[in-house]
Amino acid sequence: METRFTDNPFREGIVARRAPEPCALVIFGATGDLTKRKLVPALYNLAHEGQLPAGFAVVGFARREKSDDEFRAEMRAATGQFSRFSPLNPGVWDNFARGLFYHRADFTAPEGYAALRQRLEQLDRDRGTAGRRLFYLACAPSEFAAVIEQLGAAGLAHRHGPQRIIVEKPFGADLPTARELNRVLTNAFAEPEVFRIDHYLGKETVQNILSMRFANAIFEPLWNQKYVDHVQITVAESLGVETRGAFYEQAGALRDMVSNHMMQLLALTAMEPPSSLAAEDIRDEKVKLLRAIRPIRPNCACDCSVRGQYARGTVGGKRVAGYREEPNVAPDSNTETYAALKLHLDNWRWSGVPFYLRHGKRLPKQVAEIAVQFKPSPAVLFAAASAVPLQSNTLVLRIQPDEGISLRMNAKVPGTALNIQPVKMDFRYGGAFGASSPEAYERLLHDAVVGDSTLFLRGDEVECVWAITDSIRAGWAENPTAPALYEAGSWGPRAADEMIGRDGREWRRP
Ligand code: BG6
């Protein structure tokens, strides 16, 4: 099960990928939402696409009493609801479900793991999984350490065979807890066997950031402080916290989205070209970039960051509650549902180019994009003759929805007068490639099965990111003002406009 260069997803199409070998995937937290909405539907989709090996087995591990057949029936209903290949193909489902099992046990009780081991050995005999195991921590983060330790104690960790472990987010809650989790993990598993998930890396358009940058010759020469004025990374959500109030109260926008998904977008956008497409070379460059982020000193946190919280308002024509009125949220909660940051990268390429990041819930629309704003053209010729200032070129990488790339440039309006207007050159993945993209979890599960860690985070990478967000939180703790309220359905608190406005810039309206 060693990782091979040719497995790398960035080389797909250039080099054929290896067919995965039969293995058993054990999902801890099999009765939870993630299993039902994402994991089992993604596995079914892979089976539908013929991408799972014949002997592949899934063992759902959870506390509730349930038979294999009950588990299969529940998973069938969920897959019918959440798979992109719904209605289900009965033949594909039946075949897939024959490898689906349920194992009832407590996360902390050794007997459950001894029984799991026996069950897996039985699967080795019945389905030819040959000791290949993949463990997926989809349970509550507070249970991660116990599960890892029990796997080690039961002889199910790396010293005893070819194993891997996938760890869901959040990976710790700050630098000390992430370090501790890394310590527990690497006591039981070797680092190459650990697959820390960030589902944004499974999104096609996120992977395409690197392809766009390094498969084309025209962008890279401009991709630096000589030509780029600033970069804006936006991940806006129109949804509120829905049923996740209790979790969100502990997390907040900074930890829930910025410290993982948005930092990944930043790293892929700004990193240096890796020396090869091998997992370690790509991850080395990401870490180098993350290390170049200038730490935000607590006394600067107010100038370089803004936190907000949504109040009642209207989103998509519907009146919605304020955050403090959501279920399981304290009526006087100071948890932020919006965060905006201004970051500087202290390296040769990006010196002096601010990167503005913003994320919020209950914003007017669901959109994720990276906008690279170029410097204005010299103030001569058309710029000098134009009555209104010419707009600078902007390259926008749209992550979702309407995945694509657009370039704003200036063109002359047809006619006798000299009138220059911005126009857009637009490329859409859907239009160009037709077929629907695999879901993020399909790509990631497949990569974990074949042992390719390119799209997963390394231990030092998560620690780098926590160091940055911890410094911001320390600044907020030193200035414990309540987050600025913004009306649901607006683009966030005024303080965020003021932050970017102090630099003579403004947020885009995606
Ligand atoms: C999750 C966060 O990691 O990502 C959620 O916990 C957020 O709060 C979600 O809504 C967004 O993911 P996507 O794929 O819908 O953009």
Coordinates of C-alpha atoms and ligand atoms in Angstrom, one line a residue:
M1 CA 0.0 0.0 0.0
E2 CA 3.0 2.4 -0.4
T3 CA 2.3 5.8 -2.0
R4 CA 3.5 5.9 -5.6
F5 CA 4.2 8.9 -7.7
T6 CA 2.0 7.7 -10.4
D7 CA -1.0 7.7 -8.0
N8 CA -0.9 11.5 -7.8
P9 CA -4.3 13.0 -8.8
F10 CA -2.6 15.9 -10.6
R11 CA -1.1 13.4 -13.0
E12 CA -4.5 11.8 -13.8
G13 CA -4.9 11.6 -17.5
I14 CA -1.1 11.9 -18.0
V15 CA -0.4 8.6 -16.2
A16 CA -3.1 6.0 -15.6
R17 CA -3.9 5.6 -11.9
R18 CA -3.5 2.3 -10.2
A19 CA -6.6 0.3 -9.5
P20 CA -7.2 0.1 -5.7
E21 CA -6.6 -3.2 -4.0
P22 CA -9.4 -4.7 -1.8
C23 CA -9.4 -3.3 1.7
A24 CA -11.8 -2.8 4.6
L25 CA -12.8 0.7 5.6
V26 CA -14.0 1.1 9.2
I27 CA -16.0 4.2 9.9
F28 CA -16.1 5.4 13.5
G29 CA -19.3 7.4 14.0
A30 CA -21.3 5.3 11.5
T31 CA -24.6 6.6 12.7
G32 CA -23.7 10.3 12.3
D33 CA -24.6 12.8 9.7
L34 CA -21.3 12.7 7.8
T35 CA -21.6 9.0 7.2
K36 CA -25.1 9.3 6.0
R37 CA -24.9 12.4 3.9
K38 CA -21.3 12.2 2.5
L39 CA -19.3 9.1 3.1
V40 CA -21.6 6.2 2.2
P41 CA -23.1 8.1 -0.8
A42 CA -19.5 8.9 -2.0
L43 CA -18.5 5.3 -1.7
Y44 CA -21.6 4.2 -3.6
N45 CA -20.8 6.8 -6.3
L46 CA -17.3 5.2 -6.6
A47 CA -18.9 1.8 -6.8
H48 CA -21.2 3.1 -9.5
E49 CA -18.2 4.4 -11.5
G50 CA -16.5 1.1 -11.1
Q51 CA -13.7 2.6 -8.9
L52 CA -14.0 0.3 -5.9
P53 CA -12.3 -3.1 -5.9
A54 CA -14.5 -6.2 -5.8
G55 CA -13.7 -7.2 -2.3
F56 CA -14.1 -3.7 -0.8
A57 CA -15.8 -3.8 2.6
V58 CA -17.2 -1.1 4.9
V59 CA -17.7 -1.6 8.6
G60 CA -19.7 1.0 10.4
F61 CA -18.6 1.3 14.0
A62 CA -21.0 3.0 16.5
R63 CA -22.6 2.7 19.9
R64 CA -26.2 2.2 18.9
E65 CA -27.6 -1.3 18.7
K66 CA -28.2 -2.2 15.0
S67 CA -28.0 -5.3 12.8
D68 CA -26.1 -5.4 9.5
D69 CA -29.4 -5.4 7.6
E70 CA -30.8 -2.4 9.5
F71 CA -27.6 -0.5 8.8
R72 CA -27.8 -1.4 5.1
A73 CA -31.5 -0.3 4.9
E74 CA -30.6 3.1 6.5
M75 CA -27.7 3.6 4.3
R76 CA -29.7 2.8 1.2
A77 CA -32.3 5.4 2.1
A78 CA -29.6 8.0 2.8
T79 CA -27.7 7.2 -0.4
G80 CA -30.9 7.5 -2.4
Q81 CA -31.3 10.9 -1.0
F82 CA -27.7 12.2 -1.2
S83 CA -26.0 10.4 -4.0
R84 CA -25.4 12.2 -7.3
F85 CA -26.5 8.9 -9.0
S86 CA -30.0 8.9 -7.6
P87 CA -32.3 6.9 -8.2
L88 CA -29.9 4.1 -7.2
N89 CA -29.0 1.4 -9.6
P90 CA -30.3 -1.8 -7.8
G91 CA -27.6 -4.0 -9.1
V92 CA -24.8 -1.7 -8.1
W93 CA -26.4 -1.1 -4.7
D94 CA -26.9 -4.8 -3.9
N95 CA -23.3 -5.5 -4.8
F96 CA -22.0 -2.6 -2.7
A97 CA -24.3 -3.5 0.2
R98 CA -23.0 -7.1 0.4
G99 CA -19.8 -5.5 1.6
L100 CA -21.5 -3.3 4.2
F101 CA -21.4 -4.3 7.8
Y102 CA -22.2 -2.8 11.2
H103 CA -20.2 -3.2 14.4
R104 CA -21.7 -2.1 17.7
A105 CA -19.2 -1.1 20.3
D106 CA -18.2 1.7 22.7
F107 CA -15.3 3.9 21.5
T108 CA -13.5 3.5 24.7
A109 CA -14.0 -0.2 25.5
P110 CA -11.1 -2.6 24.5
E111 CA -13.5 -5.5 24.0
G112 CA -15.1 -3.7 21.0
Y113 CA -11.8 -3.4 19.3
A114 CA -10.8 -7.0 20.0
A115 CA -14.1 -8.0 18.4
L116 CA -13.5 -5.6 15.5
R117 CA -10.1 -7.2 14.9
Q118 CA -11.7 -10.7 14.6
R119 CA -14.4 -9.3 12.3
L120 CA -11.7 -7.7 10.1
E121 CA -9.8 -11.0 10.0
Q122 CA -12.9 -12.8 8.9
L123 CA -13.3 -10.2 6.1
D124 CA -9.7 -10.9 5.1
R125 CA -10.8 -14.5 4.6
D126 CA -14.2 -13.8 3.0
R127 CA -13.4 -10.8 0.8
G128 CA -9.7 -11.0 0.3
T129 CA -8.9 -7.7 2.1
A130 CA -5.6 -9.2 3.1
G131 CA -5.0 -7.2 6.2
R132 CA -5.4 -3.9 4.4
R133 CA -7.4 -1.5 6.6
L134 CA -8.5 2.1 6.4
F135 CA -9.9 3.7 9.6
Y136 CA -12.0 6.8 9.3
L137 CA -12.5 9.0 12.3
A138 CA -16.0 10.5 11.7
C139 CA -17.0 10.5 15.3
A140 CA -17.0 13.5 17.7
P141 CA -13.5 15.1 17.8
S142 CA -13.5 14.5 21.6
E143 CA -13.4 10.8 20.9
F144 CA -10.5 10.8 18.3
A145 CA -7.7 10.2 20.9
A146 CA -9.6 7.3 22.6
V147 CA -10.2 5.6 19.2
I148 CA -6.6 5.9 18.1
E149 CA -5.3 4.6 21.4
Q150 CA -7.6 1.7 21.3
L151 CA -6.7 0.8 17.7
G152 CA -3.1 0.8 18.8
A153 CA -3.8 -1.3 21.9
A154 CA -5.8 -3.8 19.9
G155 CA -2.9 -4.4 17.5
L156 CA -4.8 -2.7 14.6
A157 CA -2.3 0.1 14.0
H158 CA 0.7 0.3 11.7
R159 CA 3.2 -1.9 13.4
H160 CA 0.9 -4.9 12.7
G161 CA 0.1 -4.5 9.0
P162 CA -0.7 -2.1 6.1
Q163 CA -3.1 0.4 7.8
R164 CA -4.1 4.0 7.2
I165 CA -6.2 6.4 9.2
I166 CA -8.3 9.3 7.9
V167 CA -9.0 12.1 10.4
E168 CA -11.9 14.4 9.9
K169 CA -11.8 18.0 10.7
P170 CA -11.6 19.8 13.1
F171 CA -8.0 18.6 13.7
G172 CA -7.7 20.0 17.2
A173 CA -9.1 23.4 18.3
D174 CA -5.8 25.3 18.6
L175 CA -2.1 24.7 18.3
P176 CA -1.7 22.8 21.6
T177 CA -4.6 20.4 21.0
A178 CA -3.5 19.9 17.4
R179 CA 0.0 19.0 18.6
E180 CA -1.4 16.6 21.1
L181 CA -3.5 14.9 18.5
N182 CA -0.5 14.6 16.2
R183 CA 1.4 13.1 19.1
V184 CA -1.3 10.5 19.8
L185 CA -1.7 9.7 16.1
T186 CA 2.0 9.2 15.4
N187 CA 2.4 7.0 18.5
A188 CA 0.1 4.6 16.8
F189 CA 0.5 5.2 13.1
A190 CA 3.4 6.4 10.9
E191 CA 3.0 9.9 9.4
P192 CA 2.6 8.5 5.8
E193 CA -0.4 6.5 7.1
V194 CA -2.2 9.5 8.4
F195 CA -4.7 11.3 6.1
R196 CA -6.0 14.5 7.6
I197 CA -9.0 15.6 5.6
D198 CA -9.9 19.0 4.4
H199 CA -12.8 18.4 2.0
Y200 CA -12.0 21.6 0.0
L201 CA -9.0 19.9 -1.4
G202 CA -11.3 17.3 -2.9
K203 CA -13.1 19.9 -4.9
E204 CA -12.2 19.8 -8.6
T205 CA -11.8 23.6 -8.8
V206 CA -9.5 23.7 -5.8
Q207 CA -7.2 21.2 -7.5
N208 CA -7.5 23.3 -10.6
I209 CA -5.8 26.2 -8.9
L210 CA -2.5 24.4 -9.4
S211 CA -3.3 23.2 -12.9
M212 CA -4.2 26.7 -13.9
R213 CA -1.1 28.2 -12.5
F214 CA 1.4 25.6 -13.6
A215 CA 0.0 24.2 -16.8
N216 CA -0.1 27.6 -18.4
A217 CA 2.8 29.8 -19.2
I218 CA 0.9 33.2 -19.1
F219 CA 0.0 33.5 -15.5
E220 CA 3.1 32.7 -13.6
P221 CA 5.2 35.6 -14.8
L222 CA 2.5 38.0 -13.5
W223 CA 1.9 36.1 -10.2
N224 CA 3.9 38.3 -7.9
Q225 CA 4.3 41.6 -6.2
K226 CA 5.4 43.4 -9.4
Y227 CA 2.0 43.0 -11.0
V228 CA -0.5 41.9 -8.3
D229 CA -2.1 44.7 -6.2
H230 CA -3.8 42.4 -3.8
V231 CA -5.8 39.1 -3.6
Q232 CA -9.3 38.6 -2.1
I233 CA -10.4 35.1 -1.0
T234 CA -14.1 34.9 -0.3
V235 CA -16.2 32.0 1.0
A236 CA -19.7 33.2 1.5
E237 CA -22.6 31.1 2.7
S238 CA -26.2 32.0 2.7
L239 CA -27.1 29.3 5.2
G240 CA -26.9 29.9 8.9
V241 CA -25.7 27.4 11.5
E242 CA -28.8 25.2 10.9
T243 CA -28.8 22.4 13.5
R244 CA -25.1 22.8 14.4
G245 CA -25.5 25.5 17.0
A246 CA -23.8 23.5 19.8
F247 CA -20.7 22.7 17.7
Y248 CA -20.6 26.2 16.2
E249 CA -20.7 27.9 19.6
Q250 CA -17.3 26.2 20.3
A251 CA -15.8 26.8 16.9
G252 CA -16.8 30.1 15.4
A253 CA -16.1 31.2 11.8
L254 CA -12.4 31.5 12.2
R255 CA -11.8 28.0 13.4
D256 CA -14.6 26.4 11.4
M257 CA -13.7 27.7 7.9
V258 CA -10.7 30.1 7.9
S259 CA -8.1 27.9 9.7
N260 CA -8.7 25.1 7.2
H261 CA -10.5 25.6 3.9
M262 CA -9.5 29.2 3.4
M263 CA -5.9 28.7 4.4
Q264 CA -5.8 25.9 1.9
L265 CA -7.1 28.2 -0.8
L266 CA -4.5 30.8 0.2
A267 CA -1.7 28.2 0.2
L268 CA -2.5 26.8 -3.3
T269 CA -2.9 30.3 -4.7
A270 CA 0.3 31.7 -3.3
M271 CA 2.8 28.8 -3.0
E272 CA 5.9 28.5 -5.2
P273 CA 5.9 25.9 -8.0
P274 CA 6.8 22.5 -6.4
S275 CA 9.8 20.6 -7.8
S276 CA 7.5 17.8 -8.9
L277 CA 3.9 16.7 -8.5
A278 CA 4.7 14.2 -5.8
A279 CA 2.7 14.6 -2.6
E280 CA 5.7 15.6 -0.4
D281 CA 6.9 18.3 -2.9
I282 CA 3.5 19.9 -3.0
R283 CA 3.0 19.7 0.7
D284 CA 6.5 21.1 1.3
E285 CA 5.6 24.2 -0.7
K286 CA 2.3 24.7 1.1
V287 CA 4.1 24.6 4.4
K288 CA 6.7 27.0 3.3
L289 CA 4.0 29.4 2.2
L290 CA 2.1 29.0 5.4
R291 CA 5.2 29.7 7.4
A292 CA 5.7 33.0 5.4
I293 CA 2.4 34.4 6.8
R294 CA 3.3 37.2 9.0
P295 CA 2.0 36.5 12.5
I296 CA -0.6 38.9 13.6
R297 CA 0.5 40.5 16.9
P298 CA -2.3 40.8 19.5
N299 CA -2.1 44.6 19.4
C300 CA -2.6 44.6 15.6
A301 CA -5.5 42.1 15.6
C302 CA -8.0 44.9 15.5
D303 CA -6.5 46.5 12.4
C304 CA -6.0 43.3 10.5
S305 CA -9.1 41.3 11.5
V306 CA -12.8 41.8 11.9
R307 CA -15.3 39.5 13.5
G308 CA -19.0 39.7 13.0
Q309 CA -22.2 37.9 14.0
Y310 CA -25.4 37.8 12.0
A311 CA -28.6 39.4 13.3
R312 CA -32.1 38.9 12.0
G313 CA -32.6 39.7 8.4
T314 CA -33.8 38.5 5.0
V315 CA -31.9 35.9 2.9
G316 CA -33.2 34.8 -0.5
G317 CA -36.5 36.6 0.2
K318 CA -37.1 34.8 3.5
R319 CA -37.0 36.3 7.0
V320 CA -34.4 34.5 9.1
A321 CA -33.4 34.5 12.8
G322 CA -30.4 36.1 14.2
Y323 CA -27.5 33.8 15.4
R324 CA -28.4 34.3 19.0
E325 CA -31.9 33.0 18.4
E326 CA -30.7 29.8 16.7
P327 CA -31.2 26.5 18.6
N328 CA -28.4 25.6 21.1
V329 CA -26.8 29.0 20.9
A330 CA -26.5 31.2 24.0
P331 CA -28.7 34.3 23.9
D332 CA -25.7 36.4 24.7
S333 CA -23.2 34.5 22.5
N334 CA -20.1 36.3 21.3
T335 CA -19.2 33.6 18.8
E336 CA -18.3 35.0 15.4
T337 CA -20.2 33.9 12.3
Y338 CA -18.1 36.2 10.1
A339 CA -14.4 36.8 9.9
A340 CA -12.3 39.0 7.7
L341 CA -8.5 39.1 7.7
K342 CA -5.8 41.0 6.1
L343 CA -2.7 38.8 5.8
H344 CA 0.9 39.6 4.6
L345 CA 3.2 37.0 3.2
D346 CA 6.8 37.8 4.1
N347 CA 8.5 36.2 1.1
W348 CA 10.2 37.4 -2.1
R349 CA 7.2 36.9 -4.3
W350 CA 4.4 38.5 -2.2
S351 CA 6.2 41.2 -0.2
G352 CA 3.8 44.1 0.1
V353 CA 0.8 42.3 -1.4
P354 CA -2.1 42.0 1.1
F355 CA -4.3 38.9 1.0
Y356 CA -7.8 39.7 2.2
L357 CA -9.8 36.7 3.4
R358 CA -13.5 36.8 4.4
H359 CA -16.0 34.2 5.3
G360 CA -19.4 34.5 6.8
K361 CA -22.7 32.7 7.3
R362 CA -26.0 34.3 6.3
L363 CA -24.4 36.4 3.6
P364 CA -26.5 37.2 0.4
K365 CA -25.3 34.2 -1.5
Q366 CA -23.4 30.9 -1.5
V367 CA -20.1 31.6 -3.3
A368 CA -16.4 30.8 -3.1
E369 CA -13.8 32.5 -5.2
I370 CA -10.3 33.8 -5.3
A371 CA -9.8 37.1 -7.0
V372 CA -6.4 38.3 -8.1
Q373 CA -6.5 42.0 -8.6
F374 CA -3.7 43.3 -10.8
K375 CA -2.1 46.7 -10.5
P376 CA -3.5 49.5 -12.7
S377 CA -2.1 50.1 -16.1
P378 CA 0.2 53.1 -16.4
A379 CA -1.7 56.5 -16.3
V380 CA -1.0 57.3 -20.0
L381 CA -2.8 56.6 -23.3
F382 CA -6.3 55.2 -22.6
A383 CA -6.0 55.6 -18.8
A384 CA -5.2 59.3 -19.2
A385 CA -7.9 59.9 -21.8
S386 CA -10.7 58.1 -20.1
A387 CA -13.2 60.3 -18.2
V388 CA -13.5 57.7 -15.4
P389 CA -10.6 55.7 -14.0
L390 CA -10.0 52.5 -15.8
Q391 CA -10.7 49.3 -13.8
S392 CA -7.7 47.1 -13.1
N393 CA -7.6 43.6 -14.5
T394 CA -9.0 40.9 -12.2
L395 CA -8.6 37.2 -12.6
V396 CA -11.2 35.3 -10.7
L397 CA -11.0 31.6 -9.9
R398 CA -14.6 30.6 -9.0
I399 CA -14.6 27.6 -6.7
Q400 CA -18.3 27.2 -6.5
P401 CA -20.9 27.5 -7.9
D402 CA -20.5 28.0 -11.7
E403 CA -16.9 26.7 -11.4
G404 CA -14.7 28.6 -13.8
I405 CA -12.2 31.3 -14.4
S406 CA -12.9 34.8 -15.6
L407 CA -10.7 37.7 -16.5
R408 CA -11.9 41.3 -16.4
M409 CA -10.2 43.5 -18.9
N410 CA -10.9 46.8 -20.6
A411 CA -12.2 47.1 -24.2
K412 CA -13.3 50.0 -26.4
V413 CA -17.0 50.4 -26.8
P414 CA -17.8 50.3 -30.6
G415 CA -18.5 53.7 -31.9
T416 CA -16.8 57.0 -32.8
A417 CA -16.3 58.1 -29.2
L418 CA -13.4 56.8 -27.1
N419 CA -15.2 55.0 -24.5
I420 CA -13.5 52.2 -22.6
Q421 CA -15.5 49.7 -20.6
P422 CA -14.6 46.6 -18.5
V423 CA -15.6 43.3 -20.2
K424 CA -15.2 39.7 -19.0
M425 CA -13.6 36.7 -20.6
D426 CA -15.3 33.7 -19.1
F427 CA -14.4 30.0 -18.9
R428 CA -16.8 27.6 -17.2
Y429 CA -15.8 24.1 -16.4
G430 CA -19.4 22.8 -16.9
G431 CA -19.6 24.2 -20.4
A432 CA -16.1 23.0 -21.4
F433 CA -16.2 19.5 -20.0
G434 CA -19.9 18.7 -19.7
A435 CA -19.7 15.7 -17.3
S436 CA -20.5 16.5 -13.6
S437 CA -17.5 16.5 -11.3
P438 CA -17.1 13.9 -8.7
E439 CA -17.9 15.0 -5.2
A440 CA -15.1 16.1 -2.9
Y441 CA -15.5 13.0 -0.7
E442 CA -15.3 10.6 -3.7
R443 CA -12.0 11.9 -4.7
L444 CA -10.6 11.9 -1.2
L445 CA -11.9 8.5 -0.3
H446 CA -10.5 7.1 -3.5
D447 CA -7.1 8.7 -2.9
A448 CA -7.0 7.3 0.7
V449 CA -7.8 3.9 -0.6
V450 CA -5.0 4.0 -3.1
G451 CA -2.7 5.6 -0.6
D452 CA -2.2 9.0 -2.2
S453 CA -1.8 11.7 0.4
T454 CA -1.4 14.7 -1.9
L455 CA -4.8 16.1 -1.1
F456 CA -4.5 15.6 2.6
L457 CA -2.8 17.7 5.2
R458 CA 0.5 16.9 6.8
G459 CA 1.0 17.2 10.6
D460 CA 3.3 20.2 10.4
E461 CA 0.8 21.9 8.0
V462 CA -2.1 21.9 10.5
E463 CA 0.2 23.1 13.2
C464 CA 1.3 26.1 11.0
V465 CA -2.2 27.1 10.4
W466 CA -3.3 26.9 14.0
A467 CA -0.3 29.1 15.0
I468 CA -1.8 31.8 12.8
T469 CA -5.4 31.6 13.9
D470 CA -4.3 31.3 17.5
S471 CA -2.5 34.6 17.2
I472 CA -5.7 36.2 15.9
R473 CA -7.8 34.7 18.7
A474 CA -5.3 35.9 21.2
G475 CA -5.7 39.4 19.8
W476 CA -9.5 39.1 20.1
A477 CA -9.2 37.9 23.7
E478 CA -7.1 40.9 24.6
N479 CA -9.7 43.2 23.1
P480 CA -12.8 41.4 24.2
T481 CA -15.4 43.5 22.4
A482 CA -18.5 41.7 21.1
P483 CA -18.5 40.8 17.4
A484 CA -20.0 43.5 15.2
L485 CA -23.5 42.6 14.2
Y486 CA -24.5 42.4 10.6
E487 CA -27.9 42.0 9.1
A488 CA -28.5 38.5 7.7
G489 CA -28.5 38.9 3.9
S490 CA -26.0 41.7 4.0
W491 CA -22.3 41.4 3.0
G492 CA -21.1 41.5 6.6
P493 CA -20.2 44.1 9.2
R494 CA -19.3 47.7 8.2
A495 CA -16.0 47.2 10.1
A496 CA -14.9 44.8 7.3
D497 CA -15.5 47.5 4.7
E498 CA -13.6 49.9 6.9
M499 CA -10.7 47.5 7.3
I500 CA -10.1 47.2 3.5
G501 CA -11.2 50.8 2.9
R502 CA -8.3 52.0 5.1
D503 CA -6.0 50.6 2.3
G504 CA -8.0 52.5 -0.4
R505 CA -9.6 49.3 -1.6
E506 CA -13.0 47.6 -1.4
W507 CA -14.5 44.2 -1.3
R508 CA -15.7 42.6 -4.5
R509 CA -19.4 41.8 -4.9
P510 CA -19.1 38.3 -6.2
Ligands
BG6_1 C1 -17.6 22.7 6.8 C2 -18.0 23.7 7.8 O1 -16.2 22.3 7.0 O2 -17.7 23.3 5.5 C3 -19.4 24.2 7.6 O3 -17.9 23.1 9.1 C4 -19.5 24.8 6.2 O4 -19.7 25.2 8.5 C5 -19.0 23.8 5.1 O5 -20.8 25.1 5.9 C6 -18.9 24.4 3.8 O6 -18.6 23.4 2.8 P1 -19.0 23.5 1.3 O7 -18.4 22.3 0.6 O8 -20.5 23.5 1.3 O9 -18.5 24.8 0.8

